[in-house]
Amino acid sequence: MSDIQSVMHENRVFTPSADFVKQANVSGMEAYQALCAEASKDYTGFWGRLARETLQWKKPFTKTLDDSNAPFYKWFEDGELNVSYNCLDAHLAASADKTAIIFEADDGVVTKINYRDLHARVCQFANGLKSRGIKKGDRVVIYMPMSIEAVVAMQGCARIGAIHSVVFGGFSSKSLHERITDAKASAVITADAQMRGGRTMPLKPAVDEALTLGGCESVHTVIVYQRAACDTAWDASNNIWWHDLVAGQESVCEPEWVGAEHPLFILYTSGSTGSPKGVQHSSAGYLLGAMISMQWVFDYKASDIFWCTADVGWITGHSYVAYGPLAMGGTQVIFEGVPTYPDAGRFWKMIQDHKVTTFYTAPTAIRSLIKLGGELPKQYDLSSLRLLGSVGEPINPEAWMWYYNTVGGARCPIVDTWWQTETGCHMIAPLPGAMPIKPGTCTLPLPGIMATIVNEAGDEVFDQHGGFLVIKKPFPSQIRTIWGDPERYKKGYFPEEMHGAYLAGDSAHRDEDGYFWIMGRIDDVLNVSGHRLGTMEIESALASNPLVAEAAIVGRPHEIKGEAVVAFVVLKGARPETPEKAREIAEILRNWVAKEIGPIAKPDEIRFGENLPKTRSGKIMRRLLRAIAKGEEITQDVSTLENPAILDQLKNAVR
Ligand code: 6R9
């Protein structure tokens, strides 16, 4: 990017208000710096202190970090605890009556459950699991809709030391099968159906089908939660209704005390190549990360009403739905449905109705809600909000400004949180009462997270050209291994050139304040005529044009330039009706990008769609866009796609 001016120079800086700073858990930049200094001075002492102060231990640990077999790190290894105890029992003495979960169903029906009742339900369910012979170390696949029961299922596994692996309800039977067999699961927990956008979508048939695909002999139990009154095929040899499983079970269940390193869960995530990787997380280190980030980044207070919109099928739904908020003893909203049903005001109405204070969602949700109703938030009372969060991909400054002004009333700091399935919790994110924020940057690493940027040789670079994002030292919440494939873990995340640092797979650069700007996955960086271009930079340039709602950039091999830039664009208004009109707007946008970044970044091709192909977790599926850009037939699995029809529209678009 040597001679291209990055568009990610942001002059707008938002300093936290004096009131926010005053009440913040980490109050002021000096307080943040003091924590960083403590971590630099005595790294293991710092994490040891936090682990002692934050978690409740059955047996205290004596050694903080064992790095003798790096990169297979062990934290707090001889300590014993139980994650479900920390999330539930820990609050019973002081706040048994406090609401733990406010559940809003797709149809708007609201159910609240307090800590006492949630504890009892988790215990009953855990006893139910035990009654089926499920025990410590067994793997349990959870394939459920967003519900109180999904959280009960996860917590119930944690209570008996079973290792859960949640599979997002939008995955196909084939993906489910892949995960069940890789994890050699003993049981599957599912529901008859899920409700989304007013529709009943059966879930159990996918489980039934997965189990017929072979290699699932390990599964001896399928537990089915009844969500809808729909016909459900039944195999009496191993199927059991959730309500029958828990009927008559005791509402107390002594937790299984496990070692700090006992795997809490496996969560499958896609790598750049090959089959999905089973990211294995620990018990203590993982929970510490979830809790400490709740305190630091979400500035968690006992009075908060916290709402993270992520599905429990993703890491965000693990750390900031199933574990973090409960471990803090907080009240949280869980939502079954979709943001556009019955209309695009649903999120805003829910914030108003439940008096949400902390709202955490993804840029893609924000952008689509801007497109569907940029003025809608104004119709609701959003004055309960005090903090906003963003996760999943870089947030372009235009969407950031709208989120800040229209949703947050120019009053709420935005925490743009960079992290990954593998890191377990936030890594680079503002501590909102400490650092000034700027649209588009996730700012600075959390205290004790030694993130930096290096070149191909693993040497640190501090300039604005950027390089690979790495984390130099091990940290408690990190991935422990890839389930069943330690070699892949070692090779993929700790390649030799990185001298022992964790390679995140993202590229980034730092600005003059040392703030990190994520440029995209390493494989999303284009090389056009020898110039390195972040796809995100071009996307951001396009999105800053008043005509554009959303844009995605991919590379296509090009004879002369190495790679050509292909843009997929969603306009704010309707899609251009005629080829002439499409070409005219494309030319305007090409010139716009030339002006914003430089002629080198001008898209060679622009295709207009009504939307972009997205997973149900909201990530743009760039690999599909790459196939379309290359004119290839799409042979990949598209079962996780929210909107498959969009592919044909983009394939046939004029360019
Ligand atoms: C939490 C989560 C991880 C990848 C990560 C990066 C992208 C996530 C981001 C972000 C820029 C942010 N990513 N948060 N990029 N700014 N605030 O999303 O985990 O599904 O494993 O994805 O998502 O590319 O490497 P996961």
XYZ file of C-alpha atoms and ligand atoms in Angstrom:
681
model
C 0.000 0.000 0.000
C 3.108 2.092 -0.202
C 1.828 4.898 -2.361
C -1.858 4.660 -1.720
C -3.404 6.853 0.859
C -5.501 4.740 3.166
C -9.088 5.898 3.492
C -8.923 4.739 7.052
C -7.548 7.992 8.270
C -10.126 9.142 10.670
C -10.063 12.573 12.125
C -13.244 12.296 14.137
C -12.333 11.440 17.695
C -14.897 10.880 20.443
C -13.707 11.277 23.994
C -15.796 9.637 26.719
C -17.910 12.107 28.689
C -16.812 13.064 32.196
C -19.880 11.287 33.584
C -19.062 8.073 31.782
C -15.426 8.209 32.884
C -16.426 8.827 36.479
C -18.570 5.715 36.758
C -16.379 3.455 34.587
C -14.794 0.261 35.916
C -11.547 1.350 34.322
C -11.738 5.087 34.712
C -9.447 7.188 32.563
C -6.470 6.454 30.358
C -4.075 6.336 33.322
C -6.056 3.518 34.884
C -5.815 1.566 31.603
C -2.108 2.259 31.349
C -1.560 1.188 34.947
C -3.137 -2.206 34.185
C -0.970 -2.554 31.060
C 2.107 -1.644 33.098
C 1.232 -4.210 35.736
C 0.943 -6.874 33.020
C 4.270 -5.858 31.453
C 6.086 -5.930 34.736
C 4.853 -9.289 35.999
C 2.841 -11.040 33.323
C 1.906 -14.219 35.154
C 1.461 -12.313 38.413
C -1.087 -10.089 36.661
C -3.155 -12.976 35.307
C -2.799 -14.912 38.547
C -4.183 -11.987 40.510
C -7.161 -11.613 38.163
C -7.914 -15.338 38.229
C -7.902 -15.356 42.035
C -10.057 -12.230 42.312
C -12.525 -13.026 39.513
C -13.238 -16.758 39.673
C -14.518 -18.899 42.512
C -12.240 -21.878 43.002
C -13.013 -25.163 44.724
C -9.286 -25.746 44.992
C -6.958 -22.785 44.464
C -4.202 -23.076 41.867
C -0.562 -22.795 42.844
C 1.028 -22.213 39.423
C -0.311 -19.659 36.958
C 1.205 -20.654 33.608
C 2.917 -23.787 32.369
C 4.571 -23.030 29.038
C 6.958 -25.980 29.058
C 5.193 -27.603 26.093
C 4.430 -24.474 24.048
C 2.197 -23.778 22.203
C 0.147 -26.185 24.312
C -0.193 -23.788 27.218
C -1.728 -24.604 30.568
C -3.155 -21.968 32.870
C -3.972 -22.346 36.585
C -3.605 -26.084 36.003
C -3.784 -27.529 39.491
C -6.786 -25.386 40.418
C -10.286 -26.880 40.438
C -13.600 -25.210 39.779
C -16.882 -25.579 37.930
C -18.026 -23.073 35.333
C -21.746 -23.559 35.969
C -21.137 -23.048 39.697
C -19.460 -19.735 38.866
C -22.378 -18.727 36.636
C -25.246 -19.764 38.924
C -24.554 -20.919 42.482
C -22.189 -17.981 42.973
C -25.174 -15.576 42.835
C -27.714 -17.455 44.908
C -26.776 -15.969 48.272
C -27.051 -12.345 47.209
C -29.302 -12.263 44.147
C -31.391 -15.392 43.741
C -34.416 -13.249 42.840
C -32.598 -11.199 40.242
C -33.724 -11.773 36.665
C -31.053 -13.691 34.798
C -32.708 -13.904 31.392
C -35.437 -11.910 29.687
C -36.381 -14.122 26.765
C -38.368 -12.617 23.915
C -39.759 -15.149 21.483
C -40.190 -14.581 17.763
C -43.892 -13.818 18.316
C -43.118 -11.266 21.028
C -44.025 -13.382 24.051
C -41.674 -12.549 26.930
C -40.495 -15.036 29.586
C -38.305 -14.034 32.514
C -36.299 -16.352 34.702
C -34.413 -15.484 37.871
C -31.163 -16.994 39.121
C -32.871 -19.330 41.584
C -35.075 -20.879 38.920
C -32.345 -20.978 36.300
C -30.102 -22.790 38.775
C -32.859 -25.305 39.491
C -33.512 -25.911 35.797
C -29.833 -26.383 34.999
C -29.527 -28.838 37.900
C -32.572 -30.811 36.763
C -31.287 -30.957 33.238
C -27.790 -31.951 34.423
C -29.373 -34.766 36.457
C -31.284 -35.742 33.327
C -28.044 -35.960 31.362
C -26.552 -38.126 34.080
C -29.602 -40.387 34.014
C -28.734 -41.134 30.375
C -25.197 -42.095 31.327
C -23.630 -38.888 30.070
C -20.553 -38.068 32.116
C -17.478 -35.902 32.444
C -15.492 -35.667 29.226
C -18.319 -36.927 26.957
C -19.102 -34.700 23.993
C -22.622 -33.390 23.564
C -23.711 -31.649 20.371
C -26.287 -28.894 20.874
C -28.378 -27.912 17.846
C -31.012 -25.573 19.184
C -32.793 -22.306 18.541
C -32.092 -19.246 20.681
C -33.931 -20.034 23.904
C -33.536 -20.291 27.638
C -33.232 -24.041 27.042
C -30.158 -23.608 24.828
C -28.418 -21.869 27.725
C -29.692 -24.506 30.166
C -28.276 -27.208 27.870
C -24.842 -25.559 27.747
C -24.763 -24.853 31.474
C -26.051 -28.366 32.203
C -23.128 -29.869 30.272
C -20.681 -27.590 32.088
C -22.175 -28.658 35.403
C -21.347 -32.339 34.877
C -18.092 -31.722 32.994
C -19.466 -32.866 29.627
C -17.922 -30.999 26.682
C -20.532 -29.269 24.543
C -20.243 -28.458 20.913
C -22.941 -26.073 19.775
C -23.800 -26.236 16.091
C -25.634 -23.223 14.717
C -29.264 -24.024 13.861
C -28.765 -22.772 10.321
C -26.205 -25.440 9.466
C -27.239 -28.292 7.215
C -27.465 -31.950 8.189
C -24.173 -32.492 6.363
C -22.337 -29.922 8.481
C -24.002 -31.302 11.582
C -22.884 -34.808 10.657
C -19.320 -33.632 10.108
C -19.230 -32.149 13.602
C -20.957 -35.056 15.361
C -18.488 -37.537 13.890
C -15.403 -35.394 14.445
C -16.322 -34.870 18.100
C -17.587 -38.471 18.492
C -20.551 -37.105 20.394
C -22.488 -39.268 22.850
C -25.649 -37.197 22.663
C -27.382 -34.543 20.589
C -29.692 -31.947 22.117
C -32.100 -30.361 19.669
C -35.620 -28.966 19.305
C -38.496 -30.059 17.143
C -38.399 -26.703 15.371
C -37.295 -23.099 15.539
C -39.383 -19.994 14.969
C -37.934 -17.259 12.822
C -39.748 -14.376 11.233
C -43.175 -15.883 11.857
C -42.243 -19.207 10.305
C -41.869 -22.616 11.937
C -38.691 -24.241 10.688
C -38.215 -27.874 11.702
C -34.808 -28.633 13.249
C -34.956 -32.257 14.278
C -35.161 -33.645 10.704
C -31.599 -32.390 10.153
C -30.443 -34.345 13.206
C -32.299 -37.450 12.022
C -30.714 -37.135 8.618
C -27.231 -36.512 10.028
C -27.513 -39.678 12.075
C -28.283 -41.729 8.961
C -25.168 -40.540 7.166
C -22.954 -43.084 8.908
C -20.244 -42.945 11.519
C -22.529 -41.658 14.279
C -22.567 -44.877 16.332
C -21.261 -42.917 19.326
C -24.613 -41.096 19.663
C -26.795 -42.993 22.125
C -29.231 -40.214 23.097
C -31.147 -37.496 21.257
C -32.897 -35.028 23.572
C -35.676 -33.020 21.921
C -37.018 -29.778 23.304
C -40.595 -29.151 22.179
C -40.770 -25.633 20.787
C -43.590 -25.935 18.287
C -46.565 -28.147 17.839
C -45.315 -29.783 14.681
C -45.159 -33.412 13.611
C -41.862 -34.936 14.618
C -40.541 -38.273 13.444
C -39.562 -40.369 16.439
C -37.016 -43.105 16.994
C -37.973 -44.558 20.348
C -34.650 -46.398 20.617
C -32.737 -43.228 21.464
C -35.055 -40.175 21.289
C -36.345 -38.569 24.466
C -38.386 -35.414 24.945
C -36.693 -32.745 27.070
C -39.771 -32.542 29.333
C -39.683 -36.291 29.920
C -35.974 -36.197 30.665
C -36.273 -33.567 33.383
C -39.578 -34.760 34.859
C -38.992 -35.879 38.428
C -35.317 -34.877 38.429
C -33.921 -33.256 41.568
C -33.416 -29.509 41.386
C -30.026 -29.756 43.000
C -27.004 -31.277 41.351
C -23.577 -31.184 42.949
C -21.267 -29.705 40.316
C -18.500 -31.888 38.932
C -15.320 -30.137 40.061
C -12.912 -30.151 37.168
C -9.325 -29.107 36.624
C -8.841 -25.599 35.241
C -7.761 -27.012 31.882
C -10.697 -29.388 31.495
C -12.251 -28.625 28.084
C -15.437 -26.611 28.534
C -16.427 -26.781 24.890
C -15.457 -27.349 21.306
C -16.714 -24.883 18.727
C -16.223 -25.567 15.050
C -15.123 -22.746 12.832
C -14.053 -22.645 9.218
C -10.421 -22.293 8.330
C -9.194 -20.898 5.048
C -8.838 -24.468 3.780
C -10.065 -27.924 4.623
C -12.720 -29.132 7.004
C -13.998 -27.070 9.943
C -11.677 -26.929 12.923
C -12.884 -27.900 16.392
C -11.587 -25.043 18.507
C -11.116 -26.414 22.022
C -11.451 -24.072 24.994
C -10.518 -24.546 28.634
C -12.707 -24.022 31.706
C -10.923 -21.483 33.931
C -8.921 -19.459 31.403
C -11.924 -19.152 29.095
C -14.294 -18.040 31.845
C -11.752 -15.535 33.144
C -11.562 -13.984 29.664
C -15.347 -13.770 29.355
C -15.673 -12.125 32.777
C -12.779 -9.730 32.585
C -13.926 -8.454 29.190
C -17.459 -7.980 30.573
C -15.906 -5.738 33.234
C -13.391 -3.906 31.098
C -14.988 -3.593 27.677
C -18.694 -3.696 28.528
C -18.058 -1.758 31.745
C -20.514 -4.181 33.330
C -22.623 -2.906 36.252
C -25.125 -4.883 38.346
C -27.870 -2.528 37.139
C -27.236 -3.230 33.445
C -29.663 -4.875 31.076
C -27.267 -6.486 28.667
C -28.187 -7.607 25.165
C -25.866 -9.415 22.815
C -27.775 -10.333 19.656
C -25.446 -13.176 18.631
C -26.714 -16.725 18.342
C -25.273 -19.265 20.804
C -24.034 -21.137 17.735
C -21.171 -18.644 17.459
C -18.380 -17.760 19.850
C -19.991 -14.397 20.585
C -23.080 -16.211 21.817
C -20.896 -18.431 24.018
C -18.880 -15.688 25.696
C -21.502 -12.934 25.825
C -24.775 -14.885 26.129
C -24.226 -18.307 27.691
C -21.299 -17.534 30.004
C -20.092 -13.941 30.488
C -23.349 -12.221 31.541
C -24.333 -15.104 33.850
C -20.903 -15.318 35.449
C -21.257 -11.610 36.263
C -24.686 -12.203 37.785
C -26.211 -9.915 35.192
C -29.611 -9.546 33.565
C -29.611 -10.197 29.844
C -32.020 -10.254 26.940
C -32.131 -13.300 24.674
C -34.028 -13.016 21.400
C -35.344 -15.881 19.332
C -36.250 -14.092 16.147
C -34.845 -11.916 13.384
C -34.239 -8.136 13.405
C -36.658 -7.493 10.542
C -39.755 -9.203 11.888
C -42.421 -7.964 12.168
C -40.501 -4.945 10.863
C -37.060 -3.357 10.880
C -37.862 -1.608 14.164
C -37.769 -4.843 16.192
C -34.352 -4.272 17.809
C -35.219 -0.699 18.726
C -38.571 -1.710 20.151
C -36.923 -4.399 22.253
C -34.314 -1.963 23.562
C -37.154 0.338 24.552
C -39.369 -2.371 26.085
C -36.645 -4.056 28.120
C -34.712 -0.867 28.933
C -31.523 -2.292 27.501
C -28.385 -0.469 28.656
C -25.717 -2.323 26.689
C -26.366 -3.418 23.123
C -23.927 -5.572 21.171
C -24.451 -6.470 17.522
C -22.700 -6.857 14.153
C -21.929 -4.238 11.486
C -23.860 -6.168 8.881
C -26.998 -5.966 11.024
C -26.420 -2.261 11.440
C -25.947 -1.719 7.700
C -29.024 -3.694 6.753
C -31.109 -1.817 9.326
C -29.851 1.465 7.900
C -30.993 0.314 4.493
C -34.395 -0.858 5.677
C -35.193 2.046 7.934
C -32.491 4.534 8.786
C -34.995 6.783 10.556
C -36.804 4.048 12.476
C -34.770 4.242 15.731
C -36.103 7.761 16.216
C -39.583 6.362 16.762
C -38.462 4.575 19.919
C -37.229 5.645 23.323
C -33.637 4.458 23.373
C -32.605 6.569 26.344
C -31.830 3.517 28.508
C -28.772 2.775 26.345
C -25.393 3.702 27.755
C -22.986 1.586 25.708
C -22.976 0.108 22.198
C -20.807 -2.668 20.821
C -19.825 -4.035 17.441
C -18.304 -7.407 16.505
C -17.586 -9.730 13.633
C -16.019 -7.565 11.003
C -14.616 -4.103 10.645
C -17.301 -1.461 10.977
C -17.120 1.137 8.255
C -17.109 4.726 9.494
C -20.470 5.532 7.867
C -22.259 2.741 9.729
C -20.352 3.676 12.893
C -21.566 7.276 12.721
C -25.155 6.206 12.208
C -24.940 3.740 15.118
C -23.378 6.430 17.276
C -25.812 9.242 16.443
C -29.092 7.574 15.559
C -29.040 4.625 17.950
C -26.780 5.930 20.701
C -28.029 9.521 20.624
C -24.397 10.743 20.425
C -24.210 9.764 24.086
C -23.025 6.159 24.168
C -19.463 5.057 23.510
C -19.119 2.334 20.861
C -16.844 -0.581 21.660
C -15.613 -2.065 18.382
C -14.348 -5.420 19.596
C -11.786 -7.411 17.647
C -11.481 -11.067 18.603
C -12.027 -14.566 17.252
C -13.459 -17.980 18.046
C -9.902 -18.920 18.909
C -9.280 -16.078 21.367
C -12.412 -16.754 23.452
C -12.922 -13.125 24.421
C -12.201 -9.579 23.257
C -8.558 -8.910 22.427
C -8.446 -5.431 20.944
C -11.260 -3.108 21.973
C -11.779 0.199 23.711
C -12.172 0.352 27.462
C -14.958 2.872 27.079
C -14.182 4.966 30.139
C -10.535 5.183 29.204
C -9.712 5.682 25.550
C -11.104 8.101 23.024
C -12.722 6.213 20.133
C -12.615 6.773 16.390
C -15.003 5.306 13.820
C -13.564 2.178 12.213
C -10.818 1.208 14.643
C -10.964 -1.299 17.481
C -8.363 0.928 19.208
C -5.950 -0.748 21.656
C -5.337 -4.218 23.109
C -6.865 -5.182 26.445
C -4.429 -5.061 29.381
C -2.333 -8.228 29.334
C -2.971 -8.914 25.646
C 0.341 -8.476 23.845
C -1.034 -7.825 20.369
C 1.207 -6.399 17.714
C 1.778 -6.329 13.970
C 4.639 -8.084 12.197
C 5.962 -8.599 8.681
C 6.548 -11.932 6.866
C 9.732 -12.473 8.862
C 7.925 -12.020 12.150
C 9.547 -8.653 12.893
C 7.390 -5.971 14.451
C 6.250 -3.107 12.243
C 4.841 0.102 13.626
C 4.187 2.031 10.424
C 0.920 2.565 8.651
C 1.595 -0.046 5.974
C 0.705 -2.786 8.395
C 1.210 -6.532 8.314
C 0.052 -9.617 10.181
C -1.760 -9.306 13.463
C -0.177 -11.530 16.116
C -0.352 -11.957 19.886
C 3.107 -12.339 21.304
C 2.380 -14.008 24.617
C -0.048 -16.757 25.578
C -3.198 -15.564 27.374
C -5.703 -17.462 29.542
C -8.742 -17.481 27.217
C -6.964 -18.741 24.119
C -7.672 -21.895 22.111
C -5.920 -24.921 23.628
C -5.816 -27.108 20.553
C -7.857 -28.194 17.568
C -9.909 -31.150 18.715
C -8.147 -34.299 17.546
C -5.589 -32.419 15.457
C -2.818 -30.854 17.555
C -0.537 -30.635 14.504
C -2.995 -28.450 12.648
C -3.242 -26.227 15.721
C 0.515 -25.842 15.929
C 1.089 -25.288 12.213
C -1.876 -23.023 11.633
C -1.553 -20.671 14.578
C 2.127 -20.840 15.491
C 4.071 -21.038 12.226
C 7.838 -20.928 12.716
C 8.345 -17.489 11.170
C 6.254 -15.974 13.949
C 8.748 -16.973 16.658
C 6.144 -18.388 19.007
C 3.542 -15.649 18.550
C -0.102 -16.552 17.844
C -0.926 -15.740 14.217
C -4.480 -14.455 14.090
C -4.979 -14.622 10.328
C -5.918 -10.968 10.005
C -3.917 -8.124 8.599
C -3.883 -4.780 10.345
C -2.048 -1.523 10.611
C -1.576 1.056 13.314
C -2.222 4.756 13.062
C -0.329 7.602 14.668
C -2.034 6.952 18.017
C -1.070 3.290 17.936
C -4.711 2.330 17.284
C -5.233 -0.926 15.394
C -7.149 -0.937 12.113
C -8.153 -4.406 10.976
C -7.787 -4.657 7.213
C -9.402 -8.058 6.791
C -8.393 -11.672 6.732
C -4.974 -12.341 5.339
C -6.655 -14.105 2.455
C -8.876 -11.082 1.827
C -5.975 -8.825 1.058
C -5.604 -8.176 -2.629
C -2.417 -7.605 -4.486
C -3.137 -5.357 -7.418
C -0.151 -4.492 -9.571
C 2.126 -5.083 -6.605
C 0.104 -2.839 -4.331
C -1.417 -4.284 -1.231
C -5.078 -3.309 -0.939
C -7.343 -4.158 1.970
C -10.691 -5.269 0.609
C -12.132 -3.456 3.610
C -10.598 -0.196 2.531
C -12.298 -0.290 -0.852
C -15.539 -1.423 0.744
C -15.349 1.429 3.144
C -14.645 3.905 0.356
C -17.658 2.638 -1.580
C -19.888 2.650 1.482
C -19.025 6.275 2.104
C -20.695 7.196 -1.193
C -24.244 8.448 -0.565
C -25.701 6.050 -3.144
C -24.304 2.926 -1.484
C -25.783 0.848 1.342
C -23.258 -1.955 1.409
C -20.370 -3.261 -0.664
C -18.122 -6.293 -0.747
C -14.853 -6.572 -2.610
C -13.134 -9.698 -3.841
C -10.158 -10.357 -6.045
C -10.178 -12.100 -9.411
C -6.995 -13.317 -11.072
C -5.836 -10.822 -13.690
C -3.217 -11.423 -16.355
C -1.417 -8.158 -16.004
C -2.225 -6.788 -12.612
C -2.092 -10.020 -10.647
C -5.516 -9.428 -9.242
C -8.463 -7.388 -10.419
C -10.874 -5.727 -8.021
C -14.480 -6.901 -8.249
C -17.144 -5.011 -6.310
C -20.574 -6.278 -5.294
C -22.730 -3.317 -4.389
C -26.117 -2.861 -2.750
C -27.532 0.584 -3.453
C -29.630 2.514 -0.957
C -32.513 2.741 -3.370
C -33.630 0.142 -5.882
C -31.249 -1.912 -8.003
C -30.581 -0.198 -11.385
C -33.333 -1.166 -13.802
C -31.493 -1.016 -17.090
C -27.967 -2.005 -18.170
C -27.377 1.644 -19.119
C -28.292 2.828 -15.669
C -26.113 0.154 -14.036
C -23.114 1.211 -16.125
C -23.707 4.867 -15.400
C -23.767 4.318 -11.617
C -20.809 1.946 -11.850
C -18.789 4.676 -13.540
C -19.713 7.167 -10.819
C -18.595 4.697 -8.167
C -15.359 3.785 -9.919
C -14.427 7.423 -10.051
C -15.425 7.830 -6.449
C -13.060 5.052 -5.357
C -10.327 6.522 -7.527
C -10.805 9.755 -5.681
C -11.021 8.200 -2.227
C -8.109 5.756 -2.441
C -6.373 6.110 -5.793
C -6.920 4.886 -9.338
C -5.220 1.607 -8.438
C -8.148 0.635 -6.212
C -10.820 1.341 -8.854
C -13.057 -1.712 -9.148
C -12.605 -3.383 -12.503
C -16.123 -4.640 -12.318
C -19.194 -3.656 -10.306
C -22.248 -5.874 -9.911
C -25.400 -4.632 -8.250
C -27.595 -6.815 -6.074
C -30.488 -6.313 -3.701
C -28.298 -7.855 -1.003
C -25.077 -9.789 -0.518
C -24.796 -13.502 0.242
C -24.541 -13.728 4.013
C -24.377 -16.420 6.628
C -27.074 -16.304 9.236
C -24.505 -14.928 11.636
C -24.192 -12.032 9.236
C -20.799 -12.601 7.659
C -20.564 -11.876 3.971
C -19.604 -15.103 2.214
C -16.722 -13.815 0.192
C -15.764 -17.237 -1.122
C -19.075 -17.348 -3.002
C -18.500 -13.848 -4.321
C -15.028 -14.929 -5.470
C -16.554 -17.834 -7.373
C -19.088 -15.532 -9.024
C -16.374 -13.013 -9.858
C -14.340 -15.731 -11.535
C -17.396 -17.002 -13.420
C -17.094 -20.397 -11.716
C -19.976 -22.709 -10.978
C -20.762 -22.673 -7.266
C -20.077 -26.154 -5.986
C -19.570 -25.236 -2.348
C -22.037 -25.937 0.419
C -24.443 -22.999 0.563
C -26.584 -24.373 3.358
C -25.479 -21.712 5.824
C -26.616 -18.955 3.503
C -29.462 -16.756 4.695
C -30.487 -15.726 1.174
C -29.464 -18.269 -1.515
C -31.532 -16.581 -4.251
C -29.137 -13.671 -4.253
C -26.462 -15.785 -5.961
C -28.284 -15.983 -9.296
C -29.062 -12.299 -9.206
C -25.384 -11.450 -8.760
C -24.256 -14.019 -11.336
C -26.520 -12.520 -13.964
C -25.919 -8.899 -13.067
C -24.703 -6.587 -15.814
C -21.190 -5.431 -15.355
C -15.840 -12.774 17.347
C -15.850 -13.314 15.966
C -13.177 -13.825 13.621
C -12.798 -12.901 12.493
C -11.539 -12.127 12.787
C -11.744 -10.899 11.932
C -13.237 -10.648 12.017
C -14.195 -9.971 14.235
C -13.844 -7.833 14.230
C -13.309 -8.370 13.051
C -12.605 -6.290 12.402
C -13.736 -6.402 14.437
N -13.554 -9.708 13.091
N -14.386 -8.839 14.933
N -12.688 -7.602 12.144
N -13.095 -5.683 13.492
N -14.247 -5.791 15.503
O -16.395 -12.718 15.058
O -15.221 -14.534 15.808
O -16.435 -15.752 13.932
O -14.145 -16.485 14.757
O -14.449 -14.396 13.397
O -13.817 -11.928 12.294
O -11.410 -11.186 10.605
O -10.390 -12.876 12.440
P -15.097 -15.371 14.459
